[in-house]
XYZ file of C-alpha atoms in Angstrom:
719
model
C 6.744 59.957 36.188
C 6.798 62.125 32.602
C 10.541 62.760 32.914
C 11.531 59.537 34.046
C 10.229 58.336 30.556
C 11.695 61.163 28.727
C 15.302 60.507 30.262
C 14.912 56.606 29.543
C 13.837 57.879 25.696
C 17.014 59.744 25.707
C 19.299 56.778 26.385
C 20.461 55.650 23.059
C 21.662 52.001 22.475
C 25.699 52.020 22.549
C 25.870 50.428 18.835
C 25.046 54.322 17.909
C 27.574 56.459 19.744
C 30.754 53.933 19.769
C 32.626 53.452 16.562
C 31.421 50.729 14.461
C 33.479 47.719 13.845
C 34.496 47.067 10.085
C 33.696 43.907 7.698
C 36.356 41.690 6.429
C 37.842 42.720 3.715
C 37.557 39.218 1.963
C 33.545 39.439 2.057
C 31.899 39.853 -1.484
C 28.584 41.345 -2.018
C 26.928 40.277 -4.825
C 23.294 40.844 -6.528
C 20.547 39.068 -6.014
C 17.029 38.265 -7.762
C 14.060 40.473 -7.256
C 11.311 39.706 -4.354
C 7.916 38.943 -5.200
C 7.120 42.614 -4.064
C 9.774 44.013 -6.251
C 12.546 44.965 -3.632
C 16.128 43.935 -4.362
C 17.922 41.314 -2.539
C 22.109 40.740 -2.502
C 23.911 37.521 -1.192
C 26.937 38.171 1.081
C 29.805 35.445 0.062
C 32.239 34.106 2.665
C 35.154 32.528 1.004
C 36.449 31.196 3.878
C 33.573 29.164 4.932
C 32.440 28.702 1.493
C 29.101 30.310 2.421
C 26.234 32.495 0.808
C 24.086 34.571 3.367
C 21.353 36.306 1.807
C 20.438 39.693 3.279
C 17.882 42.393 2.584
C 18.106 45.695 0.965
C 18.417 47.801 4.550
C 21.516 44.938 5.329
C 23.213 45.769 2.099
C 23.133 49.741 2.485
C 24.776 49.096 6.226
C 27.415 47.149 4.051
C 28.034 49.799 1.396
C 28.150 52.668 3.372
C 30.074 51.461 6.463
C 33.457 53.376 6.763
C 36.240 53.403 9.098
C 35.321 55.304 11.889
C 31.840 55.622 11.816
C 29.124 55.625 14.536
C 25.575 53.715 14.418
C 24.326 57.471 14.221
C 26.734 58.588 11.561
C 26.023 55.490 9.516
C 22.192 55.576 9.570
C 21.946 59.642 8.486
C 24.738 58.854 5.543
C 22.220 56.086 4.688
C 19.123 58.537 4.707
C 20.959 60.838 2.922
C 21.337 58.397 -0.294
C 18.377 56.265 0.687
C 14.968 56.513 1.051
C 15.491 53.357 3.984
C 15.142 54.478 7.051
C 17.063 51.988 9.680
C 16.197 51.597 13.161
C 18.996 51.491 15.755
C 17.635 48.062 16.886
C 18.025 46.782 13.158
C 21.543 48.176 13.215
C 22.144 46.270 16.191
C 20.839 43.234 15.187
C 22.767 43.043 11.646
C 26.445 43.654 13.688
C 25.430 40.889 16.027
C 24.805 38.300 13.456
C 27.637 39.310 11.464
C 29.684 38.832 14.789
C 28.200 35.555 15.437
C 29.199 34.203 11.914
C 32.581 35.745 12.208
C 31.899 38.512 9.237
C 33.484 40.924 11.171
C 37.144 42.176 12.067
C 37.040 42.497 15.736
C 39.823 41.401 18.009
C 39.145 38.579 20.244
C 40.466 37.421 23.839
C 41.714 33.617 24.073
C 38.375 33.607 26.790
C 36.203 34.135 23.702
C 37.638 32.093 21.600
C 37.433 28.981 24.227
C 33.969 29.901 24.944
C 33.117 29.912 20.997
C 34.476 26.837 20.575
C 32.541 25.275 23.459
C 29.549 26.973 22.013
C 30.018 25.066 18.509
C 31.070 22.072 19.850
C 28.853 19.510 19.236
C 28.045 16.326 21.308
C 29.169 13.003 19.060
C 25.608 11.217 19.193
C 23.965 14.605 18.486
C 26.109 14.979 15.428
C 25.603 11.328 14.682
C 21.450 12.068 14.583
C 21.815 15.073 12.701
C 23.986 13.923 10.119
C 23.492 10.673 9.480
C 20.232 11.292 7.675
C 22.701 13.196 4.859
C 25.871 13.545 4.543
C 28.522 14.377 1.371
C 31.914 13.051 0.413
C 33.618 15.440 -2.503
C 35.379 13.188 -4.854
C 36.692 15.273 -7.721
C 37.062 18.855 -9.051
C 35.533 18.837 -12.276
C 35.958 22.928 -12.883
C 38.724 22.504 -15.569
C 37.244 19.688 -16.821
C 34.101 21.386 -17.390
C 35.271 24.566 -19.318
C 37.628 22.633 -21.959
C 34.726 20.378 -22.775
C 31.831 22.816 -22.952
C 32.132 23.853 -26.177
C 31.574 20.025 -27.539
C 28.058 20.135 -24.969
C 26.873 23.364 -26.343
C 25.513 21.378 -29.385
C 23.412 19.019 -27.933
C 21.097 21.827 -26.639
C 21.169 23.889 -29.545
C 17.360 24.883 -30.593
C 17.368 22.256 -33.420
C 18.542 19.706 -30.859
C 15.602 20.607 -28.309
C 13.150 20.473 -30.938
C 14.516 16.827 -32.342
C 14.518 15.786 -28.149
C 11.141 17.049 -28.219
C 9.470 15.102 -31.145
C 11.148 12.172 -30.676
C 9.907 12.343 -26.571
C 6.327 12.345 -27.768
C 6.362 9.855 -30.116
C 8.120 7.634 -27.405
C 4.924 8.506 -25.387
C 2.482 7.880 -28.112
C 4.313 4.098 -28.263
C 4.295 3.712 -24.518
C 0.538 4.971 -24.128
C 0.041 2.085 -26.767
C 1.908 -0.527 -25.686
C 1.715 0.345 -21.876
C 0.957 -3.100 -21.086
C 3.495 -4.924 -22.414
C 6.172 -2.284 -20.969
C 4.637 -2.964 -17.643
C 4.811 -6.773 -17.961
C 8.389 -6.801 -18.952
C 9.117 -5.868 -15.591
C 9.067 -8.856 -13.737
C 11.824 -10.548 -16.445
C 14.181 -8.392 -14.576
C 13.188 -9.562 -10.860
C 16.748 -11.790 -10.608
C 20.078 -10.782 -9.113
C 21.396 -10.175 -13.167
C 17.881 -7.916 -13.590
C 19.073 -5.757 -9.963
C 22.531 -5.146 -11.391
C 21.528 -3.648 -14.747
C 19.075 -1.864 -13.519
C 21.588 -0.586 -10.603
C 24.162 0.104 -13.725
C 21.474 1.774 -15.718
C 20.449 4.600 -12.782
C 24.663 4.920 -12.129
C 25.091 6.089 -16.065
C 22.227 8.410 -16.026
C 22.807 9.953 -12.806
C 26.249 10.671 -13.685
C 24.322 12.397 -17.244
C 21.912 13.796 -14.706
C 24.814 15.823 -12.511
C 27.168 16.287 -15.627
C 23.995 18.548 -17.314
C 23.768 20.623 -14.101
C 27.317 21.367 -14.069
C 27.773 22.057 -18.053
C 24.574 24.599 -17.232
C 26.149 26.041 -14.449
C 29.564 26.573 -16.597
C 27.747 28.020 -19.276
C 26.181 30.665 -17.156
C 30.205 31.469 -15.284
C 29.073 29.243 -12.252
C 31.698 27.911 -10.865
C 31.638 23.776 -10.067
C 34.480 23.057 -7.493
C 33.397 19.423 -6.100
C 31.289 16.935 -7.356
C 30.737 13.548 -5.339
C 28.690 11.022 -3.489
C 25.790 12.045 -0.696
C 24.348 9.837 1.259
C 20.517 9.789 2.418
C 19.820 7.605 4.932
C 22.995 5.301 4.162
C 22.156 5.493 0.418
C 24.695 6.710 -2.176
C 23.354 9.706 -4.230
C 25.617 11.962 -6.672
C 25.933 15.463 -6.079
C 26.871 18.507 -7.793
C 27.918 21.475 -5.737
C 26.831 24.736 -7.525
C 26.446 26.745 -4.812
C 27.700 29.797 -7.076
C 24.419 29.694 -8.492
C 24.049 32.174 -5.839
C 25.820 34.848 -7.887
C 23.273 35.098 -10.241
C 21.098 38.031 -10.384
C 18.300 36.493 -12.972
C 15.873 33.611 -11.361
C 15.480 32.016 -14.832
C 19.224 31.143 -14.536
C 18.913 29.446 -11.666
C 15.902 27.765 -12.655
C 17.871 26.334 -15.843
C 20.857 25.286 -13.738
C 18.296 23.160 -11.407
C 16.042 22.104 -14.414
C 18.583 20.608 -16.283
C 19.017 17.815 -14.572
C 15.753 16.597 -15.013
C 15.655 17.574 -18.419
C 18.588 15.615 -19.183
C 16.544 12.624 -17.937
C 13.489 13.420 -19.619
C 15.156 13.580 -22.932
C 17.072 10.311 -21.975
C 13.987 8.569 -21.359
C 12.351 9.670 -23.741
C 14.659 8.513 -26.363
C 14.759 5.514 -24.999
C 11.183 4.791 -24.940
C 11.071 5.337 -28.762
C 14.409 3.091 -28.452
C 12.372 0.020 -27.053
C 8.907 0.360 -28.797
C 11.023 0.374 -32.446
C 13.332 -2.677 -31.385
C 12.870 -6.273 -31.921
C 13.066 -8.382 -28.997
C 16.662 -8.756 -28.149
C 19.509 -7.408 -25.966
C 19.019 -4.310 -27.446
C 15.329 -3.688 -26.517
C 16.151 -4.963 -23.016
C 19.133 -1.775 -22.918
C 16.253 0.777 -23.737
C 13.731 -0.784 -21.423
C 15.893 -0.730 -18.477
C 17.210 2.659 -19.599
C 13.818 3.894 -19.815
C 12.118 2.350 -16.969
C 14.967 3.530 -14.682
C 15.074 7.312 -16.129
C 11.409 7.636 -16.082
C 10.662 6.053 -12.039
C 14.165 8.029 -11.099
C 13.319 11.243 -12.302
C 8.886 11.319 -11.860
C 9.276 9.668 -8.179
C 12.757 11.083 -6.790
C 14.266 13.777 -8.676
C 10.770 15.733 -8.828
C 9.620 15.281 -5.269
C 9.719 18.576 -3.598
C 9.866 17.107 -0.050
C 13.201 16.231 -0.434
C 16.379 18.491 -0.874
C 16.641 17.599 -5.061
C 15.977 19.349 -7.882
C 12.197 19.506 -7.276
C 12.612 20.989 -4.417
C 15.027 23.743 -6.063
C 12.623 24.120 -8.946
C 9.579 24.821 -6.687
C 11.906 27.295 -4.718
C 12.871 29.119 -7.879
C 9.282 29.373 -9.293
C 7.985 30.601 -6.046
C 10.961 32.788 -5.787
C 11.629 32.048 -2.176
C 15.268 31.182 -1.567
C 15.802 29.119 1.431
C 12.042 27.731 0.681
C 12.152 24.712 3.516
C 13.114 26.496 6.314
C 10.906 29.884 5.436
C 8.040 27.318 4.504
C 8.335 25.600 8.036
C 8.494 29.340 9.864
C 5.330 30.401 7.984
C 3.760 26.983 8.659
C 4.032 26.680 12.102
C 3.348 30.731 11.943
C -0.028 29.945 10.651
C -0.469 26.534 12.636
C -0.473 28.432 16.056
C -2.331 31.039 14.830
C -4.832 28.522 13.782
C -5.073 26.680 16.464
C -3.738 28.894 19.431
C -5.079 32.526 18.150
C -1.409 33.716 18.910
C -1.682 36.808 16.759
C 2.157 37.759 15.648
C 3.386 39.367 12.728
C 3.891 36.403 9.669
C 8.061 35.708 9.549
C 7.804 36.821 5.664
C 7.780 40.611 5.255
C 5.242 40.488 2.327
C 3.252 37.328 1.875
C -0.246 36.721 -0.003
C -2.659 34.209 1.504
C -2.346 31.846 -1.316
C 1.119 31.363 -1.141
C 0.935 31.068 2.978
C -1.319 27.904 2.550
C 0.831 26.369 -0.296
C 3.591 27.252 2.454
C 1.432 25.072 5.058
C 0.396 22.436 2.482
C 4.407 21.869 1.248
C 5.316 21.739 5.112
C 2.768 19.286 6.183
C 3.491 16.967 2.919
C 7.284 17.038 3.699
C 7.178 16.155 7.115
C 4.775 13.377 6.594
C 6.392 12.324 3.852
C 9.840 12.009 5.349
C 8.552 10.546 8.464
C 7.039 7.712 6.344
C 10.111 7.191 3.963
C 12.792 7.352 7.092
C 10.778 4.876 8.607
C 10.629 2.419 5.987
C 14.428 2.847 5.149
C 14.982 1.821 9.158
C 12.175 -1.453 8.950
C 14.115 -2.521 5.329
C 17.386 -2.391 7.476
C 16.032 -4.054 10.205
C 14.002 -6.970 8.383
C 16.861 -7.724 5.572
C 19.898 -6.336 7.002
C 20.899 -5.773 10.771
C 18.122 -5.444 13.949
C 20.220 -3.411 15.945
C 20.911 -1.213 13.017
C 17.519 -0.747 12.354
C 15.964 -0.356 16.391
C 19.147 2.636 16.382
C 17.330 4.059 13.336
C 13.994 3.764 14.887
C 15.006 5.308 17.936
C 16.878 8.574 15.945
C 13.995 9.076 14.427
C 11.521 9.463 17.492
C 13.907 11.855 18.738
C 14.900 13.960 15.291
C 11.005 13.598 14.303
C 9.392 13.620 17.547
C 11.143 14.731 20.292
C 13.372 17.862 19.163
C 10.022 19.006 17.086
C 8.241 19.104 20.535
C 10.895 20.793 22.877
C 11.472 23.428 19.733
C 7.685 24.495 19.707
C 7.428 24.419 23.090
C 10.728 26.725 23.750
C 8.892 28.850 20.738
C 6.038 29.022 22.938
C 7.699 29.913 25.842
C 8.662 33.138 24.157
C 5.507 33.988 22.756
C 4.097 33.509 26.024
C 3.148 37.209 26.304
C 1.058 36.725 23.043
C -0.778 33.658 24.134
C -4.007 35.203 25.503
C -7.475 33.411 26.258
C -9.326 33.251 22.945
C -12.066 30.579 21.371
C -9.316 29.434 19.006
C -7.040 28.374 21.801
C -10.124 27.313 24.152
C -11.269 25.309 21.261
C -8.141 23.486 20.751
C -7.952 22.982 24.572
C -10.921 21.398 24.039
C -10.623 19.153 21.378
C -7.118 17.575 22.739
C -8.814 17.101 26.171
C -11.255 14.715 24.411
C -8.714 13.182 22.108
C -6.438 12.600 25.676
C -9.615 11.259 27.727
C -10.365 9.033 24.491
C -6.802 7.732 24.712
C -6.412 7.261 28.478
C -9.934 7.050 30.041
C -11.027 3.156 29.578
C -14.308 2.853 27.912
C -16.495 0.417 26.795
C -15.987 -1.060 23.388
C -17.260 -3.754 20.922
C -15.007 -6.421 19.372
C -15.960 -7.764 15.846
C -14.680 -11.005 14.651
C -15.207 -12.821 11.371
C -17.587 -15.973 11.601
C -19.356 -18.394 9.628
C -22.447 -21.073 9.866
C -21.027 -24.642 10.312
C -23.205 -27.924 11.057
C -23.023 -29.194 15.159
C -22.673 -32.236 13.083
C -21.824 -33.754 10.062
C -20.722 -36.324 8.033
C -17.572 -36.062 5.405
C -18.080 -38.772 2.743
C -14.465 -39.562 1.633
C -12.605 -42.749 -0.925
C -11.193 -44.731 1.303
C -9.195 -46.356 -1.592
C -8.516 -45.651 -5.114
C -12.013 -47.079 -6.703
C -14.459 -46.599 -9.224
C -18.081 -45.516 -8.437
C -20.200 -48.531 -8.970
C -24.183 -47.292 -7.757
C -24.993 -43.933 -6.409
C -28.432 -44.055 -4.154
C -28.299 -40.376 -2.890
C -28.063 -37.118 -4.861
C -27.517 -33.583 -3.560
C -30.357 -32.580 -1.461
C -31.411 -36.073 -0.419
C -32.872 -36.294 2.927
C -31.137 -39.505 4.789
C -30.983 -41.550 7.442
C -28.306 -43.485 9.777
C -27.956 -46.554 8.063
C -28.734 -45.517 4.512
C -27.010 -46.643 1.720
C -25.577 -43.703 -0.671
C -22.051 -44.899 -2.788
C -21.377 -48.198 -3.854
C -17.548 -48.381 -4.995
C -15.407 -51.392 -6.286
C -11.912 -51.372 -6.593
C -10.203 -53.541 -8.910
C -6.633 -52.610 -7.365
C -7.949 -53.954 -4.050
C -9.943 -56.816 -5.237
C -6.485 -57.472 -6.699
C -4.890 -57.378 -3.405
C -7.432 -59.671 -1.797
C -6.775 -62.468 -4.196
C -3.087 -62.022 -3.941
C -3.160 -62.240 -0.009
C -5.243 -65.265 -0.109
C -3.347 -66.923 -2.879
C -0.234 -66.614 -0.337
C -1.543 -67.437 2.584
C -2.842 -71.014 0.766
C 0.540 -71.721 0.160
C 1.852 -70.731 3.396
C -0.957 -73.133 4.934
C -0.017 -75.840 2.648
C 4.191 -75.067 3.743
C 2.690 -75.306 7.359
C 1.210 -78.474 6.869
C 4.149 -80.275 5.149
C 6.712 -79.009 7.550
C 3.857 -80.423 10.501
C 4.152 -83.788 8.727
C 7.680 -83.669 8.413
C 10.216 -85.806 10.761
C 13.448 -84.183 10.296
C 15.192 -80.565 10.882
C 12.648 -79.287 8.818
C 10.479 -78.541 11.577
C 12.459 -75.904 12.621
C 10.912 -73.726 10.100
C 7.402 -74.227 11.211
C 7.265 -71.343 13.832
C 8.467 -68.700 11.057
C 5.670 -70.268 8.425
C 3.049 -69.643 11.487
C 4.213 -66.213 12.141
C 4.089 -65.287 8.311
C 0.381 -66.915 8.231
C -0.750 -64.859 11.107
C 0.624 -61.800 9.246
C -1.338 -62.583 5.944
C -4.668 -63.176 7.677
C -3.983 -59.784 9.869
C -3.286 -58.366 6.380
C -6.802 -60.376 4.851
C -9.022 -59.068 7.608
C -7.450 -55.469 6.731
C -8.393 -55.592 3.146
C -11.531 -57.112 3.596
C -12.560 -54.441 6.534
C -11.557 -51.777 3.485
C -13.399 -53.466 0.810
C -16.444 -53.476 3.008
C -15.718 -49.627 3.333
C -16.190 -49.089 -0.362
C -19.833 -49.267 0.691
C -20.546 -45.750 2.004
C -23.641 -45.329 4.427
C -25.003 -42.796 6.078
C -23.912 -42.391 9.764
C -26.449 -39.204 10.534
C -29.650 -38.465 9.815
C -29.672 -34.694 7.684
C -29.142 -33.630 4.327
C -26.481 -34.199 1.504
C -25.709 -30.772 1.306
C -22.437 -31.303 -0.672
C -21.955 -33.670 -3.668
C -19.188 -33.744 -6.024
C -20.668 -32.408 -9.445
C -18.893 -34.636 -11.486
C -19.605 -37.733 -9.734
C -21.590 -40.438 -11.644
C -21.472 -44.257 -12.016
C -18.315 -45.601 -14.046
C -15.780 -42.181 -12.581
C -12.614 -43.415 -11.290
C -11.535 -41.641 -7.874
C -8.258 -41.199 -6.319
C -7.783 -42.426 -2.449
C -9.092 -39.719 -0.326
C -10.923 -37.595 -2.079
C -14.106 -35.736 -0.229
C -17.200 -36.542 -2.531
C -19.897 -34.924 -0.296
C -21.258 -33.934 3.080
C -23.953 -34.878 5.413
C -25.679 -32.506 7.703
C -28.994 -31.757 9.525
C -29.690 -28.073 8.453
C -32.079 -27.389 11.719
C -28.863 -27.897 14.162
C -26.267 -25.236 12.982
C -23.578 -23.245 15.073
C -21.296 -20.648 14.596
C -17.575 -20.448 14.241
C -15.869 -16.955 14.584
C -11.741 -16.681 14.730
C -10.374 -14.208 17.230
C -6.903 -13.014 17.359
C -4.716 -14.219 19.931
C -4.422 -10.447 21.566
C -8.426 -10.810 22.425
C -9.268 -14.212 22.714
C -8.327 -13.678 26.548
C -11.591 -11.232 26.217
C -13.975 -14.203 25.346
C -16.015 -16.037 28.105
C -17.996 -18.988 28.069
C -21.616 -18.255 28.080
C -21.130 -14.712 26.668
C -23.250 -13.449 24.536
C -22.910 -12.437 21.076
C -25.065 -11.349 17.836
C -24.030 -12.335 14.381
C -24.529 -9.831 11.549
C -24.919 -11.817 8.415
C -23.184 -10.456 5.195
C -25.980 -8.876 2.622
C -28.668 -9.150 4.706
C -29.831 -6.935 7.429
C -30.455 -9.308 9.846
C -28.910 -10.715 13.346
C -28.606 -13.576 15.048
C -27.962 -13.780 18.624
C -26.155 -17.117 20.372
C -23.491 -17.675 23.157
C -20.123 -19.077 23.491
C -20.089 -22.791 23.994
C -16.282 -23.632 23.336
C -13.025 -21.514 23.049
C -10.278 -24.064 20.948
C -7.083 -24.251 23.557
C -4.842 -24.352 21.116
C -4.435 -21.812 17.853
C -5.812 -22.562 14.538
C -3.242 -23.358 12.064
C -5.651 -24.231 8.980
C -8.583 -22.546 7.761
C -11.217 -25.070 7.046
C -13.500 -22.438 5.582
C -12.092 -20.639 2.603
C -14.586 -17.974 1.766
C -13.520 -16.446 4.794
C -9.344 -16.498 3.321
C -7.737 -13.654 1.893
C -7.033 -15.192 -1.280
C -10.999 -15.684 -1.536
C -11.762 -11.899 -0.676
C -12.150 -12.968 2.872
C -10.984 -10.703 5.595
C -8.537 -13.639 7.778
C -4.717 -13.594 5.964
C -3.977 -16.826 4.216
C -1.534 -18.501 2.138
C -2.020 -21.137 0.377
C -0.400 -24.657 1.729
C 0.794 -27.483 -0.350
C -2.390 -28.839 -1.439
C -4.395 -26.505 -3.427
C -7.515 -26.847 -1.278
C -5.252 -26.018 1.884
C -5.143 -22.792 3.478
C -2.741 -21.873 5.993
C -3.588 -18.841 8.489
C -0.339 -15.974 8.374
C -1.633 -14.829 11.997
C -2.554 -16.473 15.547
C -6.173 -16.961 15.292
C -8.275 -19.520 18.061
C -11.586 -20.773 16.796
C -14.808 -20.088 18.852
C -17.888 -22.216 18.684
C -20.993 -20.039 19.336
C -24.741 -21.825 19.829
C -27.469 -20.173 18.441
C -30.553 -18.875 20.456
C -33.865 -20.911 19.587
C -35.443 -17.656 19.675
C -33.864 -16.887 16.454
C -36.275 -16.753 13.816
C -33.890 -16.389 10.996
C -33.285 -19.313 8.445
C -29.698 -20.147 8.620
C -28.114 -21.906 5.913
C -24.583 -23.769 6.151
C -21.702 -21.582 5.219
C -22.914 -18.134 5.793
C -20.490 -15.916 6.522
C -21.091 -12.404 8.879
C -19.318 -10.509 11.558
C -19.422 -11.546 15.434
C -19.707 -8.685 17.247
C -18.956 -9.009 21.223
C -19.330 -6.234 23.793
C -15.913 -6.005 25.292
C -14.627 -5.164 28.505
C -14.055 -1.680 29.373
C -10.406 -0.732 28.690
C -7.951 2.037 27.712
C -6.030 2.470 24.689
C -3.296 4.070 25.917
C -2.533 0.142 28.327
C -3.675 -1.919 24.579
C -1.030 0.329 22.794
C 1.641 -0.262 25.918
C 1.050 -3.951 25.771
C 1.064 -3.762 21.961
C 4.704 -2.245 21.675
C 5.616 -4.497 24.619
C 4.458 -7.726 22.895
C 7.040 -6.415 19.684
C 9.846 -5.858 22.081
C 9.723 -9.129 23.279
C 8.905 -10.987 20.140
C 11.832 -8.934 18.306
C 14.392 -9.299 21.500
C 15.672 -12.569 19.944
C 18.597 -10.337 18.364
């Protein structure tokens, strides 16, 4: 057995005994900034693909000391003679495999290999669209020569004196902004128009042009080539970009940091100067221009450019501050490694060689923030496109986001876990994660009992609404708020001069028509032919007279039920003029109350006649029991109880109708009436709001979610 193991150990990798391939002669190796632990880094530039590849110290030694005809064993020995680094055959083999995959070697290839490589790199059009619709670039100009010729004119703008002046003026502008912040904020509504949006678009465009040229001039100052400037599309939203990829050649991180910060710094200077200009100018066109530039610059800088979740300046700034190149991919790798360790107990070496605990948690926090931010951002964009532009494109974007942000990550993680299977063993963390996941799955799938709660209010079983039948004047008041009345009691006497005038006019017209009929009846000539017409006119006048008399009788308002006047217009007094249909009071029996609750359309099927409920009254610890006696067959369009509406801090979403007192329900609700049990001893008052709690049927949250999705699909399938 020992002999077999010795023979296996003597077998060397083919790369150690065969001649190594050569690197392409056009490749260039540049020194990079040092790592956090002081180790040097290098960047390998491929002019064919116009890409930079970061290589480690060991890999740079391989690139430097490779000579024609050397075997792997000879190369490792040559490196060991001039460097303390010890390279293994596995590292050497991996490096040359990666170099071959990236086409960095001078190796002959067969037509079959070319064909297989083309097939491997070929991308399905649908997959390409899903991957690239989120972000793609369109180069427009090559500004390199222009930047070289004009750099001398730009340098004075960033002299020490200029920077000091910018700082002082910006601080003054900020002081003015703080002092007049309300005025600044209240200026925004004046630009909520097509013209305002156009002005903001122009201001943002000009600001972004200055921003990108700040990057470009700073890069050119450090001898970095700027081959292209153009437009990039972020989920179909255009943004300007500047290609400063050659900044990888810079050995000092502070130089890279200067290029990154230049754009944000230019916008902050522009925002500060514009803010000061807005504060110093009198109202007019110039102040409006300063306001637009200042607000656009502050918003675009603080909300967009400094956000590290997107690949804008904030991302590269954080990357340079941490000293981590390719921050996003490396942070995501560290986050996945840490999360696997936390939840699955997988104990494998970290993807980064030397990393502190604080940096690990920083990368985890950054990764989670980026994942959540992107999901919300792209979902918001899809919703805007769906509701404001075209539903077909919105649905497509939703599908793409589900695939990109949910499908692919899950598949990728499952593949990674399959590769890590040898390291997955039974442990406390894995068991705890499995237990918690099982509970969540069961909670989501298994039908469980649940309670439902709906907003409600106490109302009288019977009530009389006192309203004015015609424009009138209060002549006499016989009752006041809180008065106990009986059916038949006179409450208010009104008089209407307008109605009295109509009655007098109608009476006079009737007398005239009666005389005309008498005259026509006595006539013997052909004028008797008008007699039927006059009789019809008399009938109409008599009917009108009866209606006016009945209306006049209604000016005396009587109680139709026994109860208490619980509402009466506060301004009501003798001699007050009141318009037609004005509600002046309400009468109800305070001992005969019931509860009205509003149930959403999706849950109304769960309500049954006779079902027991509990009514929790707001601002008390008391509960009242009752049972359902009526479920309205049609949904309520108006809300007659203002205290429940959202405009009055209630829970039901409403909008104000044509009349100020009219509240229109935004969503579909059904009114359910509940009879209060006699055993409930707590004294209720009319208008007390609260929550009705009902024991609902057993249900699965998965089924509820599926029904919700199905209802949305049915509702939105009209396109």
